[in-house]
Short mmCIF file of C-alpha atoms in Angstrom, two decimals:
data_model
loop_
_atom_site.label_atom_id
_atom_site.label_comp_id
_atom_site.label_asym_id
_atom_site.label_seq_id
_atom_site.Cartn_x
_atom_site.Cartn_y
_atom_site.Cartn_z
CA MET A 1 -0.28 -0.12 -0.22
CA PHE A 2 2.60 2.82 0.57
CA SER A 3 4.84 3.19 -2.16
CA ALA A 4 6.36 5.41 -4.77
CA ILE A 5 3.01 6.34 -5.34
CA PHE A 6 3.27 9.66 -2.69
CA GLN A 7 5.29 11.92 -5.53
CA HIS A 8 2.53 14.19 -7.49
CA GLN A 9 0.83 13.20 -4.54
CA VAL A 10 0.86 16.52 -2.61
CA GLY A 11 -2.49 17.61 -2.65
CA TYR A 12 -4.16 14.66 -1.89
CA LEU A 13 -2.49 14.11 1.39
CA ALA A 14 -3.21 17.78 2.40
CA ALA A 15 -6.48 17.06 1.78
CA CYS A 16 -6.61 13.01 3.65
CA THR A 17 -4.75 15.14 6.55
CA LEU A 18 -8.07 17.96 7.06
CA ILE A 19 -10.26 15.04 6.30
CA ALA A 20 -8.63 13.43 9.39
CA LEU A 21 -8.84 16.02 11.17
CA VAL A 22 -12.13 16.93 10.57
CA LEU A 23 -14.00 13.42 11.36
CA GLY A 24 -11.16 13.22 14.16
CA GLY A 25 -12.75 16.48 16.06
CA ALA A 26 -16.42 15.49 14.95
CA ALA A 27 -15.65 12.07 16.70
CA TRP A 28 -14.17 14.43 19.66
CA VAL A 29 -17.68 16.64 20.02
CA LEU A 30 -19.88 13.04 19.28
CA ALA A 31 -18.24 11.65 22.59
CA ARG A 32 -18.45 14.35 24.14
CA ARG A 33 -21.85 14.71 23.43
CA VAL A 34 -22.85 10.83 25.14
CA ASP A 35 -19.98 12.08 27.89
CA ASN A 36 -17.66 9.22 26.68
CA PRO A 37 -15.29 10.00 29.10
CA ARG A 38 -12.34 9.21 26.27
CA SER A 39 -13.62 11.84 23.42
CA ALA A 40 -9.70 12.22 22.71
CA TRP A 41 -9.13 8.94 22.02
CA TRP A 42 -11.89 8.34 20.03
CA ALA A 43 -10.51 11.61 17.86
CA SER A 44 -7.31 10.52 17.46
CA LEU A 45 -8.25 6.08 16.59
CA THR A 46 -10.81 8.09 14.40
CA VAL A 47 -7.39 10.58 12.32
CA ALA A 48 -5.36 7.33 12.38
CA LEU A 49 -7.97 5.22 10.50
CA THR A 50 -9.14 7.84 8.42
CA GLY A 51 -4.79 8.45 7.58
CA VAL A 52 -4.46 4.36 6.99
CA LEU A 53 -8.25 4.44 4.52
CA GLY A 54 -6.69 7.61 2.49
CA VAL A 55 -3.31 6.25 1.52
CA THR A 56 -4.52 2.89 1.28
CA PHE A 57 -6.97 4.29 -1.44
CA MET A 58 -4.67 6.37 -2.76
CA ASN A 59 -3.92 6.20 -6.90
CA SER A 60 -6.93 3.06 -6.71
CA SER A 61 -8.54 2.74 -9.96
CA ARG A 62 -10.60 -0.14 -11.29
CA ALA A 63 -10.70 -3.58 -9.59
CA SER A 64 -8.78 -6.46 -10.81
CA GLY A 65 -10.89 -9.04 -8.74
CA LYS A 66 -7.42 -10.44 -8.25
CA CYS A 67 -5.32 -11.31 -5.48
CA VAL A 68 -1.70 -12.82 -5.14
CA LEU A 69 -0.75 -15.34 -2.01
CA ASN A 70 2.22 -14.29 -0.98
CA HIS A 71 4.05 -17.56 0.50
CA GLN A 72 7.20 -16.56 1.81
CA PHE A 73 5.74 -14.85 4.97
CA THR A 74 8.73 -13.75 6.06
CA GLU A 75 9.79 -11.67 2.99
CA PRO A 76 7.83 -8.76 3.47
CA PHE A 77 10.78 -7.72 6.72
CA HIS A 78 12.82 -7.16 4.94
CA THR A 79 11.00 -4.47 1.91
CA THR A 80 10.13 -0.91 2.50
CA GLN A 81 6.75 -1.37 1.95
CA GLY A 82 6.56 -4.28 4.62
CA LEU A 83 8.09 -2.22 7.01
CA TRP A 84 5.34 0.56 5.87
CA ASN A 85 2.18 -1.38 5.61
CA LEU A 86 3.07 -2.78 9.48
CA ALA A 87 4.55 1.15 11.03
CA MET A 88 1.00 2.38 9.62
CA MET A 89 -0.97 0.40 11.75
CA VAL A 90 0.75 0.45 15.25
CA PRO A 91 -0.98 3.72 16.33
CA VAL A 92 -4.38 2.02 14.80
CA GLY A 93 -3.49 -0.89 17.38
CA ALA A 94 -2.70 0.80 20.21
CA LEU A 95 -4.91 3.65 20.03
CA ALA A 96 -8.32 1.22 19.55
CA LEU A 97 -7.14 -0.68 22.81
CA MET A 98 -6.67 2.78 24.62
CA THR A 99 -10.43 3.58 23.82
CA VAL A 100 -12.09 1.01 23.91
CA ARG A 101 -10.41 -0.78 26.75
CA ARG A 102 -11.67 -4.27 25.79
CA PRO A 103 -8.58 -6.94 23.94
CA VAL A 104 -10.61 -9.20 22.33
CA PRO A 105 -12.57 -6.91 20.35
CA VAL A 106 -10.12 -4.88 19.29
CA LEU A 107 -7.84 -8.04 18.11
CA VAL A 108 -10.71 -8.91 15.90
CA GLY A 109 -10.33 -5.70 14.37
CA VAL A 110 -6.93 -5.12 13.97
CA VAL A 111 -7.40 -8.90 12.25
CA VAL A 112 -10.74 -7.64 9.63
CA LEU A 113 -9.61 -4.28 8.79
CA PRO A 114 -6.50 -5.56 7.11
CA LEU A 115 -8.15 -8.34 5.85
CA GLY A 116 -11.67 -6.09 4.13
CA ILE A 117 -8.96 -3.41 2.77
CA GLU A 118 -7.06 -6.11 0.23
CA PHE A 119 -10.80 -7.73 -0.77
CA THR A 120 -12.03 -4.19 -1.36
CA GLN A 121 -9.16 -3.43 -3.27
CA ALA A 122 -9.24 -6.52 -5.34
CA THR A 123 -13.45 -6.49 -6.19
CA VAL A 124 -14.46 -2.33 -5.79
CA ASP A 125 -14.15 -0.28 -9.28
CA GLY A 126 -12.51 3.28 -7.95
CA LEU A 127 -10.70 1.52 -4.89
CA GLY A 128 -9.33 -1.14 -6.81
CA ARG A 129 -5.47 -1.38 -6.76
CA VAL A 130 -2.85 -4.31 -5.84
CA CYS A 131 -4.56 -7.84 -3.78
CA ASP A 132 -1.71 -8.77 -1.91
CA SER A 133 -1.56 -10.88 0.69
CA SER A 134 1.72 -9.13 2.05
CA ASP A 135 -0.06 -5.86 2.31
CA ALA A 136 -2.71 -7.95 4.83
CA GLU A 137 -0.27 -9.64 6.54
CA MET A 138 2.29 -6.87 7.89
CA ASN A 139 -0.74 -4.67 8.68
CA ILE A 140 -1.76 -7.52 10.91
CA VAL A 141 1.71 -7.59 12.24
CA GLY A 142 1.20 -3.76 13.14
CA GLY A 143 -2.28 -3.78 14.52
CA LEU A 144 -0.91 -6.92 16.82
CA LEU A 145 1.66 -4.97 17.72
CA GLY A 146 0.42 -1.85 19.02
CA LEU A 147 -2.39 -3.58 20.08
CA GLY A 148 -0.06 -5.54 22.47
CA ILE A 149 2.46 -2.18 23.37
CA ALA A 150 -0.79 -0.79 24.76
CA ALA A 151 -2.48 -4.03 26.47
CA THR A 152 1.09 -4.41 28.25
CA VAL A 153 0.95 -0.41 29.55
CA PHE A 154 -2.79 -1.10 30.61
CA THR A 155 -1.85 -4.26 32.11
CA VAL A 156 0.61 -2.58 34.45
CA TYR A 157 -2.53 -0.75 36.25
CA ARG A 158 -4.61 -3.21 35.69
CA SER A 159 -7.39 -1.41 33.97
CA LEU A 160 -8.03 -4.08 31.45
CA ASP A 161 -11.13 -6.11 31.31
CA TRP A 162 -9.98 -9.55 29.24
CA ARG A 163 -13.88 -10.81 29.24
CA ALA A 164 -15.25 -7.55 28.13
CA GLY A 165 -16.67 -7.87 24.77
CA LEU A 166 -15.58 -11.47 24.58
CA LYS A 167 -18.99 -13.14 23.24
CA GLY A 168 -19.91 -10.20 20.54
CA ALA A 169 -16.35 -10.32 19.77
CA LEU A 170 -16.77 -14.73 19.17
CA ILE A 171 -19.64 -14.62 17.18
CA ALA A 172 -18.58 -11.51 15.05
CA SER A 173 -14.85 -13.74 13.93
CA THR A 174 -17.96 -16.44 13.11
CA ALA A 175 -19.62 -14.49 11.06
CA PHE A 176 -16.72 -13.35 9.23
CA LEU A 177 -15.35 -16.60 8.26
CA LEU A 178 -18.46 -16.97 6.80
CA LEU A 179 -18.83 -14.79 4.50
CA GLY A 180 -15.65 -14.94 3.94
CA ALA A 181 -16.00 -18.51 2.48
CA GLY A 182 -19.24 -18.71 1.30
CA VAL A 183 -19.28 -14.60 -0.22
CA ALA A 184 -15.41 -13.10 -0.44
CA ARG A 185 -13.22 -16.27 -1.92
CA PRO A 186 -15.38 -17.45 -4.43
CA MET A 187 -15.16 -13.69 -5.69
CA LEU A 188 -11.61 -13.65 -5.88
CA ASP A 189 -9.34 -15.02 -8.53
CA VAL A 190 -6.17 -16.19 -6.36
CA THR A 191 -2.78 -16.64 -7.55
CA ASN A 192 -0.33 -18.51 -5.52
CA VAL A 193 3.12 -16.93 -5.23
CA ASP A 194 6.16 -17.48 -3.31
CA GLY A 195 7.40 -14.12 -2.48
CA THR A 196 5.98 -10.85 -4.17
CA GLY A 197 9.29 -8.49 -3.22
CA LEU A 198 7.55 -5.14 -3.53
CA SER A 199 10.17 -2.76 -4.69
CA SER A 200 11.25 0.60 -3.19
CA THR A 201 11.18 3.77 -5.24
CA GLU A 202 15.04 3.90 -5.17
CA SER A 203 15.81 0.52 -5.98
CA ASP A 204 17.62 -0.68 -9.16
CA GLN A 205 14.65 -2.54 -10.02
CA ARG A 206 12.29 1.10 -10.67
CA TRP A 207 15.02 2.21 -12.69
CA ALA A 208 15.16 -0.36 -15.21
CA VAL A 209 11.28 0.17 -15.22
CA GLU A 210 11.36 3.80 -15.63
CA THR A 211 14.63 3.28 -18.37
CA ALA A 212 12.43 0.64 -20.07
CA VAL A 213 9.35 2.81 -20.49
CA LYS A 214 10.75 5.72 -21.24
CA GLU A 215 12.35 4.29 -24.00
CA ALA A 216 9.10 3.02 -25.23
CA PHE A 217 7.11 5.74 -24.42
CA GLY A 218 9.00 9.04 -23.66
CA ASP A 219 7.49 10.78 -20.95
CA ARG A 220 3.81 9.95 -21.40
CA TYR A 221 3.31 7.57 -18.72
CA ASP A 222 3.95 8.11 -15.01
CA ILE A 223 4.85 4.28 -13.03
CA GLY A 224 2.54 3.25 -9.74
CA GLN A 225 3.57 -0.01 -8.03
CA LEU A 226 5.61 -2.30 -7.85
CA TYR A 227 6.00 -5.75 -6.99
CA GLU A 228 8.28 -8.97 -8.38
CA GLN A 229 6.49 -11.70 -9.18
CA PRO A 230 8.97 -14.83 -9.48
CA CYS A 231 8.96 -17.37 -12.65
CA ASP A 232 7.70 -20.74 -10.75
CA ASP A 233 11.32 -22.84 -10.15
CA LEU A 234 13.02 -20.66 -12.32
CA PRO A 235 15.93 -18.79 -11.30
CA CYS A 236 14.08 -15.43 -12.55
CA LYS A 237 12.09 -12.47 -11.98
CA ASN A 238 9.13 -10.59 -13.89
CA ILE A 239 9.15 -7.38 -12.29
CA ILE A 240 4.88 -5.96 -12.26
CA PHE A 241 4.37 -2.52 -12.36
CA ASN A 242 1.06 -0.28 -13.23
CA LEU A 243 1.14 3.23 -15.40
CA HIS A 244 -1.02 6.34 -15.32
CA SER A 245 -1.24 8.72 -18.27
CA ARG A 246 0.49 11.99 -16.84
CA GLY A 247 -1.31 14.80 -16.47
CA GLN A 248 -4.59 13.50 -17.35
CA SER A 249 -7.67 12.66 -14.45
CA HIS A 250 -8.14 9.37 -15.52
CA GLY A 251 -7.92 7.30 -12.45
CA ASP A 252 -9.50 4.17 -13.35
CA VAL A 253 -7.85 4.00 -16.49
CA PHE A 254 -4.18 2.58 -16.40
CA GLY A 255 -2.06 -0.06 -17.90
CA ASN A 256 0.30 -2.58 -16.71
CA GLY A 257 3.32 -3.98 -17.88
CA SER A 258 6.14 -6.56 -16.78
CA LEU A 259 10.12 -6.69 -17.27
CA SER A 260 11.65 -9.32 -16.68
CA TRP A 261 14.89 -9.84 -14.26
CA PRO A 262 17.72 -9.30 -13.69
CA ASP A 263 17.97 -9.88 -17.50
CA LYS A 264 15.89 -6.84 -18.50
CA GLN A 265 15.54 -8.66 -21.72
CA HIS A 266 11.90 -9.03 -22.34
CA LEU A 267 9.23 -5.82 -21.57
CA ASN A 268 5.65 -6.44 -21.73
CA VAL A 269 3.16 -3.36 -21.92
CA LEU A 270 -0.09 -3.86 -22.26
CA LEU A 271 -2.03 0.06 -22.36
CA GLU A 272 -5.88 -1.16 -23.42
CA ASP A 273 -7.09 -4.30 -22.88
CA SER A 274 -10.76 -3.71 -24.81
CA ASP A 275 -11.98 -2.61 -28.04
CA ARG A 276 -13.17 0.91 -26.75
CA PRO A 277 -9.73 3.33 -26.99
CA THR A 278 -8.99 5.21 -23.97
CA VAL A 279 -6.83 7.99 -22.70
CA MET A 280 -4.11 5.66 -22.27
CA GLY A 281 -2.85 4.85 -25.84
CA TYR A 282 -0.13 5.83 -27.10
CA PRO A 283 -0.35 8.64 -30.19
CA VAL A 284 2.14 7.82 -32.68
CA ALA A 285 3.09 11.49 -34.44
CA GLY A 286 1.25 11.69 -37.56
CA ALA A 287 -0.57 8.92 -37.51
CA LYS A 288 -4.10 8.28 -38.63
CA ALA A 289 -6.47 6.07 -37.52
CA PRO A 290 -6.35 2.86 -39.75
CA SER A 291 -8.73 0.79 -41.63
CA THR A 292 -6.94 -1.91 -43.32
CA ASP A 293 -3.96 -4.07 -42.10
CA GLN A 294 -1.36 -1.55 -44.27
CA GLU A 295 -2.59 1.27 -42.80
CA ALA A 296 -2.12 -0.27 -39.62
CA ASN A 297 1.57 -1.45 -40.38
CA ARG A 298 2.43 2.54 -41.44
CA VAL A 299 1.49 3.50 -38.16
CA ALA A 300 3.47 0.69 -36.29
CA ARG A 301 6.85 1.10 -38.22
CA SER A 302 6.32 4.66 -38.13
CA TYR A 303 5.88 3.95 -34.45
CA ILE A 304 9.27 2.02 -33.74
CA GLN A 305 11.03 4.32 -36.46
CA GLN A 306 10.94 6.58 -33.56
CA ARG A 307 11.19 4.48 -30.52
CA TYR A 308 12.67 1.07 -31.58
CA PRO A 309 15.25 1.56 -35.20
CA TRP A 310 16.90 -1.61 -34.67
CA ALA A 311 13.50 -3.22 -35.72
CA MET A 312 14.17 -2.23 -39.22
CA ASP A 313 16.85 -4.92 -39.73
CA ALA A 314 13.72 -7.88 -39.46
CA ASN A 315 13.26 -10.33 -42.19
CA VAL A 316 9.95 -11.03 -41.14
CA GLN A 317 7.30 -9.00 -40.59
CA GLN A 318 3.32 -9.41 -40.53
CA THR A 319 0.82 -7.65 -39.89
CA PHE A 320 -3.06 -9.20 -38.97
CA ALA A 321 -5.97 -8.03 -37.20
CA VAL A 322 -7.10 -9.00 -33.74
CA GLY A 323 -11.11 -9.74 -33.61
CA GLU A 324 -12.85 -10.89 -36.77
CA LYS A 325 -13.81 -7.24 -37.91
CA ALA A 326 -10.29 -5.72 -36.02
CA GLU A 327 -12.18 -4.79 -32.73
CA LEU A 328 -9.01 -4.90 -31.00
CA GLY A 329 -7.01 -3.54 -33.76
CA TRP A 330 -4.21 -4.84 -34.97
CA ILE A 331 -0.25 -6.28 -34.18
CA THR A 332 2.49 -6.14 -36.68
CA ASN A 333 5.25 -8.80 -35.84
CA TRP A 334 9.12 -8.14 -36.51
CA ARG A 335 11.44 -10.99 -36.21
CA TRP A 336 14.81 -12.64 -37.18
CA THR A 337 15.74 -15.49 -38.17
CA HIS A 338 19.37 -17.37 -39.34
CA SER A 339 19.56 -20.75 -41.35
CA GLY A 340 15.96 -21.25 -40.66
CA VAL A 341 16.08 -21.00 -36.89
CA LEU A 342 13.78 -18.25 -35.31
CA MET A 343 16.19 -16.66 -32.62
CA PRO A 344 15.27 -14.60 -29.76
CA ARG A 345 14.91 -11.31 -30.78
CA MET A 346 10.86 -10.27 -31.31
CA LEU A 347 8.87 -6.95 -31.27
CA ASP A 348 5.23 -7.13 -31.73
CA VAL A 349 3.11 -3.99 -31.36
CA GLN A 350 -0.39 -3.70 -31.47
CA VAL A 351 -2.15 -0.25 -32.73
CA ASP A 352 -5.85 0.52 -31.82
CA ARG A 353 -8.69 1.73 -34.32
CA VAL A 354 -7.65 5.01 -33.97
CA GLY A 355 -4.20 4.56 -34.76
CA HIS A 356 -2.80 4.59 -30.78
CA VAL A 357 -0.30 1.81 -29.93
CA SER A 358 -2.30 -0.41 -27.56
CA GLN A 359 0.19 -3.06 -26.41
CA ILE A 360 3.79 -3.77 -27.18
CA ASP A 361 5.69 -6.50 -26.32
CA VAL A 362 9.55 -6.46 -26.55
CA THR A 363 12.18 -9.53 -26.82
CA LEU A 364 15.88 -7.74 -26.71
CA GLY A 365 17.75 -11.17 -27.36
CA PRO A 366 20.51 -11.87 -30.18
CA THR A 367 20.21 -11.93 -34.00
CA SER A 368 22.29 -14.64 -34.58
CA VAL A 369 23.75 -17.29 -32.57
CA ASN A 370 25.80 -20.59 -33.05
CA LEU A 371 23.77 -23.87 -32.79
CA PRO A 372 24.95 -27.50 -32.93
CA LYS A 373 22.76 -29.56 -35.51
CA ALA A 374 19.31 -30.84 -34.70
CA LYS A 375 19.08 -34.34 -34.50
CA LEU A 376 15.06 -34.12 -34.04
CA ASP A 377 12.44 -33.38 -37.05
CA ALA A 378 9.35 -31.50 -36.89
CA LYS A 379 7.46 -35.60 -36.59
CA GLN A 380 9.84 -36.64 -33.86
CA ALA A 381 9.20 -33.32 -32.05
CA GLU A 382 5.69 -34.17 -31.98
CA ASN A 383 5.84 -37.89 -30.65
CA ALA A 384 7.85 -36.52 -27.78
CA VAL A 385 5.43 -33.72 -27.13
CA THR A 386 2.54 -36.59 -27.13
CA LYS A 387 4.31 -39.00 -24.90
CA ALA A 388 5.22 -36.53 -22.33
CA VAL A 389 1.80 -34.80 -22.42
CA ALA A 390 -0.33 -38.53 -21.88
CA GLU A 391 2.40 -39.31 -19.13
CA ARG A 392 0.88 -36.34 -17.43
CA LEU A 393 -2.54 -36.89 -17.86
CA ARG A 394 -2.22 -40.24 -16.82
CA VAL A 395 -0.18 -39.32 -13.81
CA ASN A 396 -3.50 -37.47 -12.99
CA GLY A 397 -5.74 -39.48 -13.15
CA ALA A 398 -7.24 -38.54 -16.72
CA ALA A 399 -5.66 -40.71 -19.11
CA ASP A 400 -8.49 -40.47 -21.58
CA SER A 401 -8.36 -37.02 -22.09
CA LYS A 402 -8.15 -35.85 -25.77
CA PHE A 403 -5.46 -33.45 -27.35
CA ARG A 404 -3.51 -32.97 -30.76
CA VAL A 405 -0.21 -31.66 -31.65
CA LYS A 406 1.39 -29.58 -33.92
CA ALA A 407 5.43 -28.52 -34.92
CA PHE A 408 5.49 -25.72 -35.89
CA THR A 409 8.71 -24.04 -36.18
CA VAL A 410 12.73 -24.50 -35.11
CA LYS A 411 13.18 -21.62 -32.13
CA ALA A 412 17.11 -20.74 -30.65
CA VAL A 413 17.12 -21.38 -26.98
CA ASP A 414 19.09 -20.57 -23.91
CA ARG A 415 19.06 -22.20 -21.15
CA ASP A 416 21.06 -22.15 -18.56
CA GLY A 417 24.21 -20.28 -20.71
CA LYS A 418 23.61 -22.90 -23.81
CA TRP A 419 21.94 -22.33 -27.25
CA ALA A 420 20.23 -24.89 -28.87
CA PRO A 421 17.48 -25.20 -31.55
CA ASN A 422 14.06 -26.37 -30.28
CA TRP A 423 11.14 -27.37 -32.14
CA LEU A 424 8.02 -25.33 -30.65
CA VAL A 425 4.95 -27.42 -30.84
CA ASN A 426 1.81 -26.24 -30.27
CA VAL A 427 -0.60 -28.30 -28.09
CA ILE A 428 -4.55 -28.06 -28.45
CA GLY A 429 -6.89 -29.82 -26.17
CA ASP A 430 -10.02 -31.34 -28.22
CA THR A 431 -12.54 -29.41 -26.05
CA LYS A 432 -15.16 -32.44 -27.03
CA HIS A 433 -13.56 -34.80 -24.52
CA ARG A 434 -13.05 -32.01 -21.66
CA ARG A 435 -14.57 -33.46 -19.27
CA ASP A 436 -12.59 -31.68 -15.87
CA GLU A 437 -9.41 -29.35 -14.52
CA ALA A 438 -7.61 -32.05 -15.07
CA GLN A 439 -6.44 -31.07 -18.86
CA PRO A 440 -2.90 -30.38 -19.23
CA SER A 441 -3.61 -27.43 -21.37
CA ASP A 442 -5.78 -24.71 -23.17
CA PRO A 443 -5.70 -24.71 -27.15
CA GLY A 444 -2.72 -23.23 -28.31
CA GLU A 445 -0.67 -23.03 -25.42
CA THR A 446 2.82 -23.75 -26.94
CA TYR A 447 5.77 -26.38 -25.63
CA ARG A 448 9.32 -26.62 -26.85
CA VAL A 449 11.16 -30.07 -27.33
CA ASN A 450 15.30 -29.51 -27.07
CA ALA A 451 16.11 -30.74 -31.20
CA VAL A 452 19.23 -31.60 -29.50
CA SER A 453 18.67 -33.80 -26.43
CA GLY A 454 14.72 -34.48 -26.80
CA GLN A 455 13.98 -33.22 -23.74
CA VAL A 456 10.39 -31.58 -23.80
CA TYR A 457 9.15 -28.41 -21.40
CA ASP A 458 5.86 -27.46 -21.06
CA SER A 459 4.50 -23.94 -21.93
CA GLY A 460 5.53 -22.96 -18.24
CA GLY A 461 9.11 -23.76 -19.05
CA HIS A 462 9.10 -26.59 -16.87
CA SER A 463 11.38 -30.08 -17.89
CA MET A 464 8.49 -32.93 -18.32
CA LYS A 465 9.66 -36.43 -17.65
CA LEU A 466 9.37 -38.58 -20.71
CA ARG A 467 7.59 -42.53 -20.16
#
């Protein structure tokens, strides 16, 4: 929640502070009117809660419906983001106990509040941002720490009633658990990861993202929150980030992207994800709204001449419509081949219906490499994938599931510092026979087969065992 988004937000923070003071004053007046002896504590708690909510939902926009569940529980303790999340809730936990003097209800509150915040971020448009279990974890720890400090002080003076509110707290806890399991959980698409590594504004990762985005789009966009996404069991990470159009008051419209780390070789940015152009589309100087493949190709070529002139050396280029009637515009691919083998360097540019760039995908690999001679042909590669997928289906108890395979090209792939020719093989699920979630892949997933060793890799880059 706390992140680099504070830059350019002085006005918002000032307004948030003013609102917190006003609400705090109102809480003080109300407490005095009902003869509550802790009016000052009620005012302080209101100010603290308003500040937490204000900072949490700053720069919020469209809800994603997704949450990242981080299994590496100790990781946020080593990040600036995580420590801020902890610190901001310490006053809330302490002030809550000072105000109500009932430890059990306060305990329930400091657990439920962060969970409710993350759920809101994932599901409510206008209040959405990144929903991450690490945020909730550190908020809860901070609240418990504040509660523990206040409880220790009050216990010394024997001024706490540990049984007060116990029944109500248990009922509320049960209700929240039932709502969470029966209502909230089905509304969320959970992504399980082993570490998200939220980045700070001074990190090398932020600098790398800023450099890559500036090369692609100049100074048109502001970069929002960043976090790391591990590549499963592979020794790599992706830096995930949000983009906001600079100078535009459209908080509900944003783009997102990823940059491979630490090699910084692969950049993907999605500015628009629908058939309706938005302020996020990148305008190309001198470009007009295209209506044909050729016109879209000219817009894309004009863009790369300005931003990626090295792509003009590609020896393979094609443009095709996205959607039956080009509802999502057109994509132009630039590819390099050497001795009939597809090289790692690639560039894709998507142009929308008004002639703005809506998505780019850049891979900065070499344009030629020395490769060992391939030992497998297309048919042998297809047979290897067929055996590997069939074995996985058998292990998963879905041996009767149907699928088709098709090898379509050879590509140079670097694995563990060694280049080798790899067959790319589409694995296409037969939807007529699909009966459950055990089907190994969605239609069109691309598997790889090392054309020298015969090793098969699934669409996630993981080795597959052969029978």
